[in-house]
C-alpha positions in Angstrom: -48.8 -5.4 59.3 -49.4 -6.4 62.8 -50.0 -9.8 61.4 -46.5 -10.0 59.9 -44.8 -8.8 63.2 -46.6 -11.3 64.9 -45.8 -14.0 62.4 -43.2 -16.5 63.7 -42.7 -14.6 66.9 -41.1 -17.1 68.8 -38.6 -17.9 66.0 -37.6 -14.2 66.0 -37.3 -13.9 69.8 -35.1 -17.1 69.7 -33.0 -15.5 67.1 -32.4 -12.5 69.1 -31.3 -14.5 72.3 -29.0 -16.6 69.9 -27.6 -13.2 68.5 -26.7 -12.1 71.9 -25.3 -15.3 73.1 -23.0 -15.3 70.1 -22.1 -11.8 70.8 -21.3 -12.7 74.3 -19.2 -15.5 73.1 -17.3 -13.7 70.8 -16.7 -10.9 73.4 -15.3 -13.5 75.9 -13.3 -15.1 73.3 -11.6 -11.8 72.1 -11.4 -10.1 75.5 -10.6 -12.4 78.0 -9.7 -12.0 81.5 -5.7 -11.9 81.7 -3.0 -10.8 84.1 -0.2 -8.5 84.1 2.7 -8.3 86.6 4.4 -5.1 87.7 7.8 -5.8 89.4 9.7 -4.1 92.2 7.0 -1.5 93.1 8.4 0.5 96.0 6.6 0.3 99.3 6.2 3.5 101.2 6.8 3.6 105.1 4.1 6.1 106.6 4.0 7.2 110.2 7.5 6.4 110.9 7.4 9.0 113.4 5.9 6.2 115.8 9.4 4.8 116.3 11.4 7.9 115.9 9.6 9.9 118.6 10.6 7.3 121.0 14.3 7.2 120.1 14.3 4.2 118.1 15.9 3.7 114.7 14.6 1.3 111.9 16.4 -0.2 109.0 14.4 -2.0 106.2 15.8 -5.5 105.5 17.3 -5.7 102.2 14.5 -6.0 99.5 11.7 -6.3 101.8 10.2 -2.7 100.7 9.9 -3.9 97.0 6.9 -5.8 96.0 5.5 -7.5 92.7 1.9 -6.8 91.9 -0.1 -9.2 89.7 -3.3 -7.7 88.2 -6.1 -9.6 86.8 -8.5 -7.8 84.3 -9.9 -8.1 80.9 -7.6 -7.5 78.0 -8.8 -4.2 77.1 -9.0 -2.9 80.8 -5.5 -4.5 81.6 -4.1 -2.3 78.8 -5.1 0.8 80.5 -3.2 -0.1 84.0 -0.2 1.6 84.9 2.3 1.3 87.9 1.6 5.0 89.0 -1.9 3.7 89.5 -1.2 1.7 92.7 -0.3 3.4 96.0 1.8 0.6 98.1 2.2 1.6 101.7 3.1 0.1 105.0 1.8 1.8 108.3 4.3 1.7 110.8 1.8 3.2 113.7 -1.3 1.1 112.6 0.2 -2.2 111.3 3.4 -3.0 113.0 3.4 -6.6 114.1 5.8 -8.8 116.2 8.2 -5.6 116.5 9.4 -6.5 113.1 7.0 -6.7 110.5 4.6 -4.1 108.9 1.7 -5.0 106.7 1.6 -3.9 103.2 -1.4 -2.3 101.9 -2.1 -1.9 98.0 -4.7 0.4 96.7 -5.5 1.0 93.2 -6.3 4.6 91.9 -6.6 4.2 88.2 -9.7 4.2 85.9 -9.4 0.7 84.6 -12.0 -1.8 85.9 -9.8 -4.6 87.5 -11.1 -7.9 89.0 -8.2 -8.4 91.6 -4.6 -7.6 92.3 -2.2 -10.3 94.4 1.2 -9.3 95.9 4.5 -11.1 96.2 4.8 -10.3 99.7 2.5 -9.5 102.7 5.0 -7.3 105.1 8.2 -5.0 105.1 10.4 -6.4 107.4 12.3 -3.8 110.0 15.3 -4.0 112.3 14.4 -1.8 115.1 16.9 -0.7 117.5 17.6 2.2 120.2 18.8 5.2 119.1 22.1 6.6 120.8 24.6 9.5 120.5 28.3 9.5 121.3 30.9 12.1 121.2 34.3 11.3 119.4 37.3 13.5 119.4 38.3 14.7 115.9 41.8 13.1 114.9 43.7 15.2 112.1 45.6 13.0 109.7 47.8 14.6 106.9 48.8 13.4 103.5 51.4 14.7 101.6 54.4 17.2 102.6 54.4 21.0 103.1 56.9 23.1 101.2 60.8 22.3 101.4 62.2 23.1 104.8 58.9 23.1 106.6 57.3 20.6 109.0 53.6 20.4 110.1 53.0 22.0 113.6 49.8 22.3 115.1 46.7 21.1 113.2 43.2 22.4 114.5 40.0 21.0 113.5 37.0 23.5 113.3 35.3 21.1 116.0 37.3 19.1 118.4 34.5 16.8 119.2 31.7 15.3 116.9 28.7 13.6 118.0 27.7 10.7 116.3 24.0 9.3 116.4 22.2 6.2 115.1 21.3 2.7 116.1 23.5 1.5 119.1 24.9 -1.6 117.1 26.4 0.8 114.4 27.4 3.4 116.9 29.4 0.9 118.9 31.3 0.1 115.7 32.8 3.8 115.2 36.3 4.1 117.3 37.8 7.2 115.7 36.6 10.2 113.7 39.2 11.2 111.3 39.8 14.4 109.2 42.1 13.5 106.6 43.4 16.7 105.0 46.2 17.2 102.1 49.0 19.5 103.1 50.9 19.2 100.0 53.0 22.5 99.2 51.3 24.6 102.2 53.3 27.4 103.9 52.6 29.5 106.8 49.1 28.8 108.4 46.5 27.4 106.1 43.1 26.1 106.1 42.2 23.1 104.0 38.7 21.3 103.7 38.2 17.7 103.8 35.7 15.1 104.5 35.3 13.5 107.9 35.2 9.6 107.9 34.4 7.2 110.6 36.6 4.0 111.2 36.3 0.8 113.1 38.8 -0.9 115.5 40.5 -2.2 112.4 41.1 1.5 110.8 38.5 0.6 108.1 36.0 3.2 106.9 32.4 2.8 108.3 29.8 4.0 105.5 26.5 3.2 107.2 23.8 5.3 106.0 22.2 5.0 109.4 24.8 7.0 111.1 24.2 10.8 111.4 27.1 13.5 112.4 28.2 17.0 111.6 30.2 16.9 108.5 28.6 14.0 107.0 27.4 15.7 103.9 29.6 18.9 104.0 33.2 20.2 104.0 35.0 20.0 107.3 37.7 22.6 107.9 41.2 22.1 109.4 43.8 24.8 110.0 47.5 23.8 109.7 50.5 25.7 111.0 53.7 25.0 109.5 57.2 25.3 111.2 60.7 26.2 110.2 63.4 23.4 111.0 66.9 23.5 112.2 69.6 21.0 113.1 71.2 21.4 116.5 73.7 19.7 118.7 72.7 18.1 122.1 74.7 18.2 125.4 73.9 16.6 128.8 74.6 18.1 132.2 76.6 15.2 133.9 77.1 16.9 137.3 74.6 14.7 139.0 75.0 11.5 137.1 77.3 9.6 139.5 76.0 8.7 143.3 78.5 9.7 146.1 81.9 7.9 145.8 81.5 7.3 142.3 82.4 9.3 139.2 81.7 9.3 135.5 84.3 7.7 133.6 82.7 8.0 130.0 79.5 8.9 128.3 78.4 8.5 124.6 74.8 8.9 123.1 73.2 8.9 119.8 72.0 10.5 118.0 74.1 13.5 118.7 72.2 15.9 116.7 68.5 16.5 116.2 66.3 18.4 114.1 64.2 21.0 115.8 60.9 22.9 114.4 59.4 26.3 115.5 58.8 29.7 114.6 61.8 31.1 112.8 62.2 33.5 115.4 62.0 31.0 118.0 64.9 28.6 116.7 67.0 31.4 115.2 69.4 31.5 118.2 69.2 27.9 119.3 72.3 26.0 118.3 72.3 23.2 121.2 70.0 21.7 123.3 71.2 21.6 127.0 69.6 18.7 128.8 69.4 19.0 132.5 71.3 16.9 135.2 67.8 15.2 136.4 67.7 13.6 133.1 70.4 10.9 133.8 70.7 8.2 135.8 67.7 8.9 138.2 68.3 5.8 140.1 71.9 6.2 140.9 73.1 3.0 139.1 76.7 2.2 138.6 78.9 0.0 136.4 77.6 0.4 132.4 74.4 2.1 132.9 72.3 2.3 129.4 69.4 4.7 129.4 66.9 6.0 127.0 66.0 9.9 127.5 63.1 11.4 125.7 64.7 15.0 125.2 61.5 16.5 123.9 60.2 17.0 127.4 62.9 19.3 128.0 62.0 21.8 125.3 60.4 25.1 125.4 56.7 25.1 124.5 57.0 26.6 121.2 59.9 23.9 120.0 59.2 20.5 118.9 61.0 17.7 117.5 59.0 16.6 114.4 60.6 13.2 114.0 59.4 10.6 116.8 62.6 8.6 116.0 64.7 11.5 117.2 62.9 12.3 120.4 64.6 9.4 122.3 68.5 9.5 122.7 70.1 6.2 123.7 73.0 7.2 126.2 75.5 4.7 127.4 77.4 5.7 130.9 80.3 4.1 132.7 80.2 4.8 136.3 83.2 3.7 138.5 84.2 4.0 142.0 86.6 6.7 142.9 90.0 6.4 144.2 91.4 8.9 146.7 94.7 10.6 147.0 96.4 12.7 149.7 97.3 16.4 148.6 99.8 18.2 151.0 99.8 22.1 151.2 101.5 24.4 153.4 99.8 27.2 155.6 101.1 30.0 153.5 99.2 28.7 150.3 95.9 29.6 152.1 94.4 32.6 150.9 92.6 34.8 153.9 89.8 36.8 152.1 87.3 39.4 153.3 89.2 40.4 156.5 88.2 43.8 157.9 90.5 46.8 157.7 92.7 47.3 160.9 93.0 43.4 161.6 95.6 40.9 160.8 95.3 37.2 160.6 97.5 34.3 160.2 97.1 30.3 160.4 98.6 28.9 163.6 98.2 25.2 162.2 101.4 23.2 161.2 103.5 24.5 158.3 102.3 21.5 156.2 98.7 20.2 156.2 97.0 17.5 154.2 93.6 16.9 152.6 92.2 13.8 151.0 90.9 14.3 147.4 88.6 11.6 145.6 88.1 10.9 141.9 88.9 8.9 138.9 92.7 7.8 138.7 93.1 10.0 135.5 91.9 13.1 137.1 94.0 12.6 140.1 97.2 11.8 138.2 96.9 15.2 136.5 96.0 17.2 140.0 98.8 20.0 140.7 99.2 22.7 143.1 98.2 25.2 140.3 94.8 23.6 140.0 94.0 23.6 143.7 92.6 26.8 145.5 92.4 26.9 149.2 91.0 29.9 150.8 89.3 31.1 154.2 86.5 33.5 154.3 86.8 35.9 157.3 84.0 38.3 156.3 82.4 37.4 159.8 85.2 38.1 161.9 85.0 41.7 163.3 87.5 41.5 166.5 90.8 40.0 167.5 90.8 36.4 168.9 91.5 32.8 167.8 88.9 31.2 165.2 88.3 27.8 163.9 87.3 28.2 160.1 86.4 25.8 157.3 88.9 25.8 154.6 87.4 26.5 151.2 88.9 23.9 148.6 88.2 24.3 144.9 89.3 21.4 142.6 89.2 20.6 139.1 85.7 19.2 137.8 85.5 15.5 138.6 87.6 15.8 142.1 86.3 16.3 145.5 87.5 16.8 148.9 86.6 13.8 151.3 86.5 15.7 154.2 86.6 19.4 154.3 89.1 20.5 157.4 88.9 23.4 159.6 92.0 25.6 160.2 92.9 27.8 163.2 93.1 31.3 162.3 94.9 34.0 164.9 93.4 37.6 164.4 95.1 40.3 165.9 94.8 44.2 165.6 97.4 46.1 163.3 99.9 48.2 165.2 
């Protein structure tokens, strides 16, 4: 038996070796090393607080946080490889280079035996900036209209100031914070919600994901008060419109009526807006004077003019030089007033006296004795004697006395 085993031993060993070699050749032919590409694997940034703790912000340059992995392994092993078997990270604290690149690290945690892994890019590219915070006033804008006969009064946002934080270059783009609220059909005082939006200098909305602010992801409340409206007239006090020696010949203005708004109780008794004398011709011009008057500044605080176009009134005035005319009167036409009991008085001046009256020719032409009142106030006279007293002259509107004369009064005791 032993002789049989050892018989042709060398050939038997050679046969075994040949069989092993054939098996290896067959295996290598059927289970060769191949490759598999896994595309767009996300890179996870870690230890980013190394930047944020220093008031810095970062933005990943588009597409640089995705990497393609090419895995090399035998066919049977490659079939076991899954995307979830790979951990792809970029450590900001450890591997930040040149202030903009973070090295990408790839590790395999699966069960397959792989030969190697190659990656399509080596670094994540970052844009790193200083983080800043600025305050902006919330501007309320409305869309739609309230119920008929009402206009929008006060609009009150839940916060008047909003802080916007983010990269300096992004925050600098922000020019306005707008709360745009729909007020269609509202009455009384109503609260509506909206989304805040940031706009640039051209009024275009900014949608940067790097900016943070209150109301970015939540509703923002605005309280809107509505006001009743009423059409009223306009009148101007023209008593001071003309400088000395001149008079107002005519005045016209447009519009002559205006719509005001306020609480119903506040506007119920208003039928006309009386604009004070200080509003007209403050520079004392003469001739044809054209002026625009913003009448909204003369309203009570609880009354507004909703339309901006109606707030300014275009006024045209003709201011011309006065003419003069002499008016004669007799002593007995002067009324002596407020004389103490037990005294009597009379004018000792000539029977006829003259005053010079100034005004427009049309007003002077209409002057009559019945329209002039002459009087002397004797309330300070307490005993008999001769007194010089100023004559009180009352003239129709638009006329004035050039020089107020004095008259002589003789006061005696009653017998």
